[in-house]
mmCIF file of C-alpha atoms and ligand atoms in Angstrom:
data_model
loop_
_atom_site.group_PDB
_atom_site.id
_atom_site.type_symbol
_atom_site.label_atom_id
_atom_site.label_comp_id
_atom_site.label_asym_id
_atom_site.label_seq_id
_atom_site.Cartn_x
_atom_site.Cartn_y
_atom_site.Cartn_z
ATOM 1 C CA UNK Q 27 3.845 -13.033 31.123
ATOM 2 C CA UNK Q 28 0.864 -10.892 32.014
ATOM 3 C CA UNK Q 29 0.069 -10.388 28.323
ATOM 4 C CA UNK Q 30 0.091 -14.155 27.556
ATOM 5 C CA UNK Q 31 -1.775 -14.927 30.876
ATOM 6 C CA UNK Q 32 -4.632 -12.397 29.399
ATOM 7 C CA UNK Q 33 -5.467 -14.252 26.012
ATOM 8 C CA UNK Q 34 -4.910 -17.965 27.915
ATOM 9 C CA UNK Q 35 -8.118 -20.066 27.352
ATOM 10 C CA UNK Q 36 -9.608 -23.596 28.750
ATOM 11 C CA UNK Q 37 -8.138 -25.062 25.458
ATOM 12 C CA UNK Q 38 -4.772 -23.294 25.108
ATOM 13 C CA UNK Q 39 -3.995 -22.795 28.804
ATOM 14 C CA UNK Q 40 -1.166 -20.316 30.274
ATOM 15 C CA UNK Q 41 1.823 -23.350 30.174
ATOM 16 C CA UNK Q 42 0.911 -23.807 26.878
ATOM 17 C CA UNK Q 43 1.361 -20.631 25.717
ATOM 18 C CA UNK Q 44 4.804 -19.937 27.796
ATOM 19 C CA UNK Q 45 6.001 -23.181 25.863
ATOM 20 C CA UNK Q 46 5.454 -21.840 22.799
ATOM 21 C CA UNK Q 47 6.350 -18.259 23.396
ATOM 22 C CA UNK Q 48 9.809 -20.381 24.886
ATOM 23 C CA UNK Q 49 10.434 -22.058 21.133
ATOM 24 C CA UNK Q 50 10.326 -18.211 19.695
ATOM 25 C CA UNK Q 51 6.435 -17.930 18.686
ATOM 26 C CA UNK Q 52 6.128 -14.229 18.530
ATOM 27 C CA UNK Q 53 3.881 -12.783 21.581
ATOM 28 C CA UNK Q 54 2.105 -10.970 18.723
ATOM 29 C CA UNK Q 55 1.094 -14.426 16.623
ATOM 30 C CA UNK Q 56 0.148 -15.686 20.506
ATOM 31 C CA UNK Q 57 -1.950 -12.698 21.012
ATOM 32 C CA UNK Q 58 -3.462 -12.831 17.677
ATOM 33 C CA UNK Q 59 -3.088 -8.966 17.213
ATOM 34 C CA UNK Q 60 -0.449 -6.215 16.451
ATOM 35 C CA UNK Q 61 -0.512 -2.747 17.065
ATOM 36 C CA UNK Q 62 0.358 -0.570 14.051
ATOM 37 C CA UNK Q 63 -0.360 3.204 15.188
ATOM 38 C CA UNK Q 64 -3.841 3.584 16.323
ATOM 39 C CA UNK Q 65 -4.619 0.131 14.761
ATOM 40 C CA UNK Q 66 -4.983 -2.845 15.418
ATOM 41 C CA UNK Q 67 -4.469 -5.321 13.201
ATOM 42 C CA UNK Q 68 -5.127 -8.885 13.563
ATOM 43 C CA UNK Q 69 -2.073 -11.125 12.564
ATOM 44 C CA UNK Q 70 -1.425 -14.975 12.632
ATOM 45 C CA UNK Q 71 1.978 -17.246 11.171
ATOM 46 C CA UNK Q 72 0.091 -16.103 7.559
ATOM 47 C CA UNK Q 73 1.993 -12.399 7.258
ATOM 48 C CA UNK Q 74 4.441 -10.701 8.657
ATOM 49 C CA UNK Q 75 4.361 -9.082 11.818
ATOM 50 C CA UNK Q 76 4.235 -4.993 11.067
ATOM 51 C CA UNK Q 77 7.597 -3.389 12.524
ATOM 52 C CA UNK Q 78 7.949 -0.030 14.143
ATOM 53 C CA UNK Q 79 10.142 0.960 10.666
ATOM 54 C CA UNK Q 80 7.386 0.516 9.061
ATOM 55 C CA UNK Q 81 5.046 2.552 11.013
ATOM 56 C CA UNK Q 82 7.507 5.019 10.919
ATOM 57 C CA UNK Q 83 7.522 5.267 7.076
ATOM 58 C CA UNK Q 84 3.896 5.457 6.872
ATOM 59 C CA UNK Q 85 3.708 8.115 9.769
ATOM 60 C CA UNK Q 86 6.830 10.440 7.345
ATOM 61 C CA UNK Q 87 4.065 9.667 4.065
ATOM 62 C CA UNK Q 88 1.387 11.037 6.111
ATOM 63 C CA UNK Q 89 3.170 14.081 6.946
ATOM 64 C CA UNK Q 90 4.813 14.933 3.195
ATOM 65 C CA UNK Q 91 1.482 14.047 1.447
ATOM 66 C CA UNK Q 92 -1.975 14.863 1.575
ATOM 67 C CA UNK Q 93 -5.191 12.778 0.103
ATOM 68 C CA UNK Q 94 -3.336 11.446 -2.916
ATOM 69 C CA UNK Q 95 -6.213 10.416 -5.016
ATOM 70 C CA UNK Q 96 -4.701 7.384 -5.516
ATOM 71 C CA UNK Q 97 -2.072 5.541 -3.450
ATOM 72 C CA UNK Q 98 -0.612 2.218 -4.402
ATOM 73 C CA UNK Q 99 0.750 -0.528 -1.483
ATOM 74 C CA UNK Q 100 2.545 -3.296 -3.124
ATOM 75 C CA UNK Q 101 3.116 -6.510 -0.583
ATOM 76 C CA UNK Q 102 0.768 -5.684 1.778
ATOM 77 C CA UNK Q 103 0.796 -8.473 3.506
ATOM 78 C CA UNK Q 104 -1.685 -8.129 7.014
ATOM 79 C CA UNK Q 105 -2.482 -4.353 5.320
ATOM 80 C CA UNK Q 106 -0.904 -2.741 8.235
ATOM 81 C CA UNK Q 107 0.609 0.974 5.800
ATOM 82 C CA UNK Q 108 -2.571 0.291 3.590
ATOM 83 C CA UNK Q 109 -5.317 0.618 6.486
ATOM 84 C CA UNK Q 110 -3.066 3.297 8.364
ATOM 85 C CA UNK Q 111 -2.919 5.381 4.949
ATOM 86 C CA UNK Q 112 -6.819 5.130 4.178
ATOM 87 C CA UNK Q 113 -7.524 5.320 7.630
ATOM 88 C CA UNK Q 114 -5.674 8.623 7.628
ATOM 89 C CA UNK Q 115 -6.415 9.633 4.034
ATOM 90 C CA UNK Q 116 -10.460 8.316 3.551
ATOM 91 C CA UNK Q 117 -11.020 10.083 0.551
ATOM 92 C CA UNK Q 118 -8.238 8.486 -1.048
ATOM 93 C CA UNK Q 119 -8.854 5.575 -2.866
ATOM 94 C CA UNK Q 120 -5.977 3.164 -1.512
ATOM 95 C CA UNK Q 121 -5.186 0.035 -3.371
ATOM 96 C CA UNK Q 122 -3.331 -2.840 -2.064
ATOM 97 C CA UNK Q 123 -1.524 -5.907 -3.344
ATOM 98 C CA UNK Q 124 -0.102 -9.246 -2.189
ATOM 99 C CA UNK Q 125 1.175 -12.684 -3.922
ATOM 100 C CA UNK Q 126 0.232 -14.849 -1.063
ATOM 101 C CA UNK Q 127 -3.488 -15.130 -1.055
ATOM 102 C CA UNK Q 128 -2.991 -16.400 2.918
ATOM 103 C CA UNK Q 129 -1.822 -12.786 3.176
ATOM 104 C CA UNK Q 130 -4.633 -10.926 1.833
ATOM 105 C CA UNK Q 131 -7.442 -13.144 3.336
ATOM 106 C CA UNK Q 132 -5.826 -11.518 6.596
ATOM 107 C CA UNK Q 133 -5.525 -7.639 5.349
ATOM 108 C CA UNK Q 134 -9.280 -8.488 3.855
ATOM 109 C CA UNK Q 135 -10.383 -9.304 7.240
ATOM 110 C CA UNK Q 136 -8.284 -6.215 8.900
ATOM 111 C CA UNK Q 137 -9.913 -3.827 6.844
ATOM 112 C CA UNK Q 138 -13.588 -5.295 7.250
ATOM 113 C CA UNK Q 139 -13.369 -4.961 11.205
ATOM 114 C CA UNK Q 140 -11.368 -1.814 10.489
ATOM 115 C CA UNK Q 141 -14.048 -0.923 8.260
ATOM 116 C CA UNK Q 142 -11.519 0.933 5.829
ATOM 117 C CA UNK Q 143 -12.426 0.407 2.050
ATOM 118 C CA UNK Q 144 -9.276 -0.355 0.651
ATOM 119 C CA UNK Q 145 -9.410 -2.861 -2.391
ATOM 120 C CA UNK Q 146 -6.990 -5.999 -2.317
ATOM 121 C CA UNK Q 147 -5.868 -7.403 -5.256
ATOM 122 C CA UNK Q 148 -3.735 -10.536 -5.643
ATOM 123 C CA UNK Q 149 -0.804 -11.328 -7.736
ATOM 124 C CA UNK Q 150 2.931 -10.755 -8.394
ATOM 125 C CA UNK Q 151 4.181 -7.328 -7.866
ATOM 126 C CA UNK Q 152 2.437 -4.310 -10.527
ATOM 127 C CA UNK Q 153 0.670 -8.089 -11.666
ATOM 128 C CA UNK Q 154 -1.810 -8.238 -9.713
ATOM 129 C CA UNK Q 155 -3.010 -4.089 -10.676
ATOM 130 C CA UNK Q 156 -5.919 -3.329 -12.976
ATOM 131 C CA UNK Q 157 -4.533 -2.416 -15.889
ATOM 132 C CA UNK Q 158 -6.632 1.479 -16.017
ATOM 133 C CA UNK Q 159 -4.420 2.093 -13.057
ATOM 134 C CA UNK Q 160 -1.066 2.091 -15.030
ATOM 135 C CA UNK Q 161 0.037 5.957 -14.635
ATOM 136 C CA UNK Q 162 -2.509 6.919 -12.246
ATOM 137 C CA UNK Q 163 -0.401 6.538 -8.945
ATOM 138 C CA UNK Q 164 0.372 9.485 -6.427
ATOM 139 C CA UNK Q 165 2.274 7.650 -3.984
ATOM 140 C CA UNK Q 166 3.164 3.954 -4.418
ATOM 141 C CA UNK Q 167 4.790 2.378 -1.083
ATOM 142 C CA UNK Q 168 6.064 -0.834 -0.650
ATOM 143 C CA UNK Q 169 7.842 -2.671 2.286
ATOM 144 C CA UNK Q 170 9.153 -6.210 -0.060
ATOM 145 C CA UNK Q 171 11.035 -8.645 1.574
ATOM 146 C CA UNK Q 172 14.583 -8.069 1.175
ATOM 147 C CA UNK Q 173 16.278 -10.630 2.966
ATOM 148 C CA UNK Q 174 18.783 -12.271 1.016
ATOM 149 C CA UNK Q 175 18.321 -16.574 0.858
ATOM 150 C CA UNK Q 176 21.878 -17.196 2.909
ATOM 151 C CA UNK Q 177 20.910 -14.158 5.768
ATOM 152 C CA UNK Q 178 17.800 -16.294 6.509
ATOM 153 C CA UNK Q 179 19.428 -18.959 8.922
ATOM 154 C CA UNK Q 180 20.997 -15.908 10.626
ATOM 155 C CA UNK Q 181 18.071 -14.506 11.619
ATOM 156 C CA UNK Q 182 16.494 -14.441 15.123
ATOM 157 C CA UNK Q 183 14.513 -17.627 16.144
ATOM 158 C CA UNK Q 184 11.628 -15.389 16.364
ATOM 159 C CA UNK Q 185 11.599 -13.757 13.117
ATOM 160 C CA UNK Q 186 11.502 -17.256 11.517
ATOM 161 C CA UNK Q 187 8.137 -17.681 12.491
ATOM 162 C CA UNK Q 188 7.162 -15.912 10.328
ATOM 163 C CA UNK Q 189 6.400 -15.910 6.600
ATOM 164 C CA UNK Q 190 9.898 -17.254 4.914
ATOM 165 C CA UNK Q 191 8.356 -15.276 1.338
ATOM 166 C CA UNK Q 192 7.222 -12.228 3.441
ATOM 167 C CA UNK Q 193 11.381 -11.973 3.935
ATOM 168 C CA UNK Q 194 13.607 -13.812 1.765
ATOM 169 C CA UNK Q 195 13.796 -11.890 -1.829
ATOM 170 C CA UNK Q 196 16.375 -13.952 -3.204
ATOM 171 C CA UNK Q 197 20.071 -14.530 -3.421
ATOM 172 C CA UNK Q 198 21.450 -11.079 -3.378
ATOM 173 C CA UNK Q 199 18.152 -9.688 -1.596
ATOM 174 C CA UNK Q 200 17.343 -6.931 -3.438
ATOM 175 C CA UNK Q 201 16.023 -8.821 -6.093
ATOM 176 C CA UNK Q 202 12.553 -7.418 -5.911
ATOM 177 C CA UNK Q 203 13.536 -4.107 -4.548
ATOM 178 C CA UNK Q 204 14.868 -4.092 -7.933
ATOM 179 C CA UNK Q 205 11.977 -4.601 -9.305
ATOM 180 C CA UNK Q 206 9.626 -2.673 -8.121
ATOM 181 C CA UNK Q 207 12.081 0.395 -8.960
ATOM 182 C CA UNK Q 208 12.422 -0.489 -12.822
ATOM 183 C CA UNK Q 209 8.602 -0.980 -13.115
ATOM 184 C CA UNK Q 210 6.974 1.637 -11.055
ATOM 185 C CA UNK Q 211 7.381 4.649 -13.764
ATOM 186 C CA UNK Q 212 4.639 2.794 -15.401
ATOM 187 C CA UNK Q 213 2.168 3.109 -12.559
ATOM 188 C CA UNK Q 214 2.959 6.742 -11.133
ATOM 189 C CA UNK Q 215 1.489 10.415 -12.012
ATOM 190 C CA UNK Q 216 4.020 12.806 -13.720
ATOM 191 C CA UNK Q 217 5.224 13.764 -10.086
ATOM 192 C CA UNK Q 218 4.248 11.022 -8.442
ATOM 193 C CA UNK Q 219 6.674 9.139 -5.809
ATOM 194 C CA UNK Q 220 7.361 5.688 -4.572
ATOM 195 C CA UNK Q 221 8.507 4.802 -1.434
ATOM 196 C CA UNK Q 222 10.190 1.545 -0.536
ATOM 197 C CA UNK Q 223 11.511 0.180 2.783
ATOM 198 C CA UNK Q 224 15.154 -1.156 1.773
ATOM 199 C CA UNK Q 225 17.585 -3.415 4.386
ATOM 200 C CA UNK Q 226 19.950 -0.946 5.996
ATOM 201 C CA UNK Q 227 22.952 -1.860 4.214
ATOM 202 C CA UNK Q 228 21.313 -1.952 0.788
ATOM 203 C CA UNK Q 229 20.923 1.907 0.383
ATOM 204 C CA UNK Q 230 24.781 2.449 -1.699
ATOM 205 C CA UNK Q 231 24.164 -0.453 -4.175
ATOM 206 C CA UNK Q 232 20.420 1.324 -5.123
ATOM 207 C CA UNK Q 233 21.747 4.236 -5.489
ATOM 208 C CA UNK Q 234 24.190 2.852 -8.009
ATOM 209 C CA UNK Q 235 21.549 0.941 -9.588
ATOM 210 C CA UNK Q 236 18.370 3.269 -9.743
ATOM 211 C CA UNK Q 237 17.802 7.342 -9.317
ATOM 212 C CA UNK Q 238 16.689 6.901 -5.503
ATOM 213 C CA UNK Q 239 16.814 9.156 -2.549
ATOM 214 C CA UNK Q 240 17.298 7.503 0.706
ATOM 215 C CA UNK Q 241 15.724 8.084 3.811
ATOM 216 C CA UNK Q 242 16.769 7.102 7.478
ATOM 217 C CA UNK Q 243 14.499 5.227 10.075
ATOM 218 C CA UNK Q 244 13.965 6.600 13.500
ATOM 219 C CA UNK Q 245 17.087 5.234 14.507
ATOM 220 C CA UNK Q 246 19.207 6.909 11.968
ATOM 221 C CA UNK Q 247 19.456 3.681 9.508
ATOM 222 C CA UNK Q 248 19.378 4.653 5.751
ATOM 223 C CA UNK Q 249 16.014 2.056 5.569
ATOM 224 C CA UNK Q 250 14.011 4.509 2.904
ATOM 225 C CA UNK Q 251 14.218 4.610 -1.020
ATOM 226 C CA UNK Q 252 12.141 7.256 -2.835
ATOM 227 C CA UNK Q 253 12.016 7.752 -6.227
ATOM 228 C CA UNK Q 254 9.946 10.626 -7.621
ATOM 229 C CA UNK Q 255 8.437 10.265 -11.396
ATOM 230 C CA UNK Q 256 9.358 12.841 -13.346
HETATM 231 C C1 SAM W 14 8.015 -7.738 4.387
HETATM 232 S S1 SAM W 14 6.332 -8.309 4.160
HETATM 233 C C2 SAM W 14 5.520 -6.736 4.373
HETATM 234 C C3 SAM W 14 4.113 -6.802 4.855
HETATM 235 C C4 SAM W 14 3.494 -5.441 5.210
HETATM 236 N N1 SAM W 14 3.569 -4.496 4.112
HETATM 237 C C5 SAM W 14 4.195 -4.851 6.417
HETATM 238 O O1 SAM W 14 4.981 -3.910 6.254
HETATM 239 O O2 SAM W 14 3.946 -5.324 7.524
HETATM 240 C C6 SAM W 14 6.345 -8.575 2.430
HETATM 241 C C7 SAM W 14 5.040 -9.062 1.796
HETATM 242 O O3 SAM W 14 5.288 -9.145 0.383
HETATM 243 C C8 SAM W 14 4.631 -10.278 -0.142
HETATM 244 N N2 SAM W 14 5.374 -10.626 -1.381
HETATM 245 C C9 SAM W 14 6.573 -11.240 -1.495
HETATM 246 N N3 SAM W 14 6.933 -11.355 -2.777
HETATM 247 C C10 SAM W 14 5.928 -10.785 -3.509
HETATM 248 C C11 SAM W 14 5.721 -10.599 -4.897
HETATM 249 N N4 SAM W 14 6.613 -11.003 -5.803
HETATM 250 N N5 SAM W 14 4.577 -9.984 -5.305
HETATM 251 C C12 SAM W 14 3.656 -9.579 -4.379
HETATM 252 N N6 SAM W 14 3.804 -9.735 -3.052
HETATM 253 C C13 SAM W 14 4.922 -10.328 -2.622
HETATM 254 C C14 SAM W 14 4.692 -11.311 0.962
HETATM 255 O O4 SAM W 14 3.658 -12.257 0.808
HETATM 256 C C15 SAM W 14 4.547 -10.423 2.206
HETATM 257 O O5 SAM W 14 3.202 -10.350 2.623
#
């Protein structure tokens, strides 16, 4: 309650807010801002809301890697592991990508008031990269949605606030998991690895599928696929 009563206004008073925090608006879309390590990002019903998973994977790339010249961040959405990396990394150059152009203008504006150079490009998946990067990748990351289409009604009242294309992949839901594993040899360095954030009961069927190590979050879920370019 305290949070909301800090960002009420004259023209969206407290019992305003409270209603719509009631119906399962996220405090963070309320608040207009989510914390994502030292950052923070603004955020709105236009991308996902980053998740401590996340910030977790980004926190593990930090530690295993050092200023990658080039790092890759497919579905970017508000630019949360984009900003973190080049905020982390700043002579990297740090390239990020998203399909929903709602998406980007909001990791555009992040990284202006972040003032973190990172350069957004729109389009589907490896689509939307300029072309001279195609093998030029040190570290690719990626958190898609993997949600499959029937999970969606099952989810949390909350969670469907947001973005339905920043989580539902598909019918199976690993449909662009899938993807983004058979296409990233093309982008990555001889050595090079990508990094995906995978649902937690998705790890056995990858590993049948593609040559991936998995990873657990901080909770012990297997939520990590890497797969290093030979
Ligand atoms: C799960 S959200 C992740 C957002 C952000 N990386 C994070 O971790 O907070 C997935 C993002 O992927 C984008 N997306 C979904 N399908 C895509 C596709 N085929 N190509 C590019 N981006 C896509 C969505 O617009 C959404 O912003």
């Amino acid at each position: 309650m305290r949070r909301l009563e800090a960002v009420a206004t004259p023209e969206r008073p407290l019992a305003e807010l409270v209603k719509l925090r009631s119906s399962g608006q996220p405090l963070q879309y309320l608040e207009g801002t989510a914390a994502f390590g030292p950052l923070t990002l603004a955020v709105d019903h236009r991308v996902l809301i980053p998740r401590p998973e996340t910030e977790y994977l980004a926190a593990l790339l930090v530690r295993r890697h050092s200023h990658p010249r080039l790092v890759v961040d497919l579905c970017t959405g508000s630019g949360a592991v984009a900003l973190f990396l080049k905020s982390v990394w700043p002579q990297s150059r740090v390239v990020a990508t998203d399909f929903s152009a709602d998406a980007l203008a909001v990791a555009r504006q992040n990284g202006h008031q972040l003032r973190l150079d990172v350069e957004w490009y729109s389009g589907d998946l490896f689509g939307a990269l300029p072309g001279e990067l195609r093998a030029k990748a040190d570290l690719l990351v990626a958190n898609p949605p993997y949600v499959s289409v029937s999970e969606w009604d099952l989810l949390p009242v909350d969670v469907r606030h947001e973005p339905r294309s920043a989580l539902v992949a598909g019918p199976i839901g690993t449909e662009i998991i899938d993807r983004i594993l058979a296409g990233v040899g093309d982008w990555l360095v001889p050595g090079g690895e990508a990094w995906i954030e995978i649902g937690e009961t998705q790890a056995l069927e990858l590993r049948e599928r593609h040559r991936v190590e998995i990873y657990q979050d901080q909770y012990g879920k297997d939520r990590f696929a890497r797969m290093k370019h030979d």
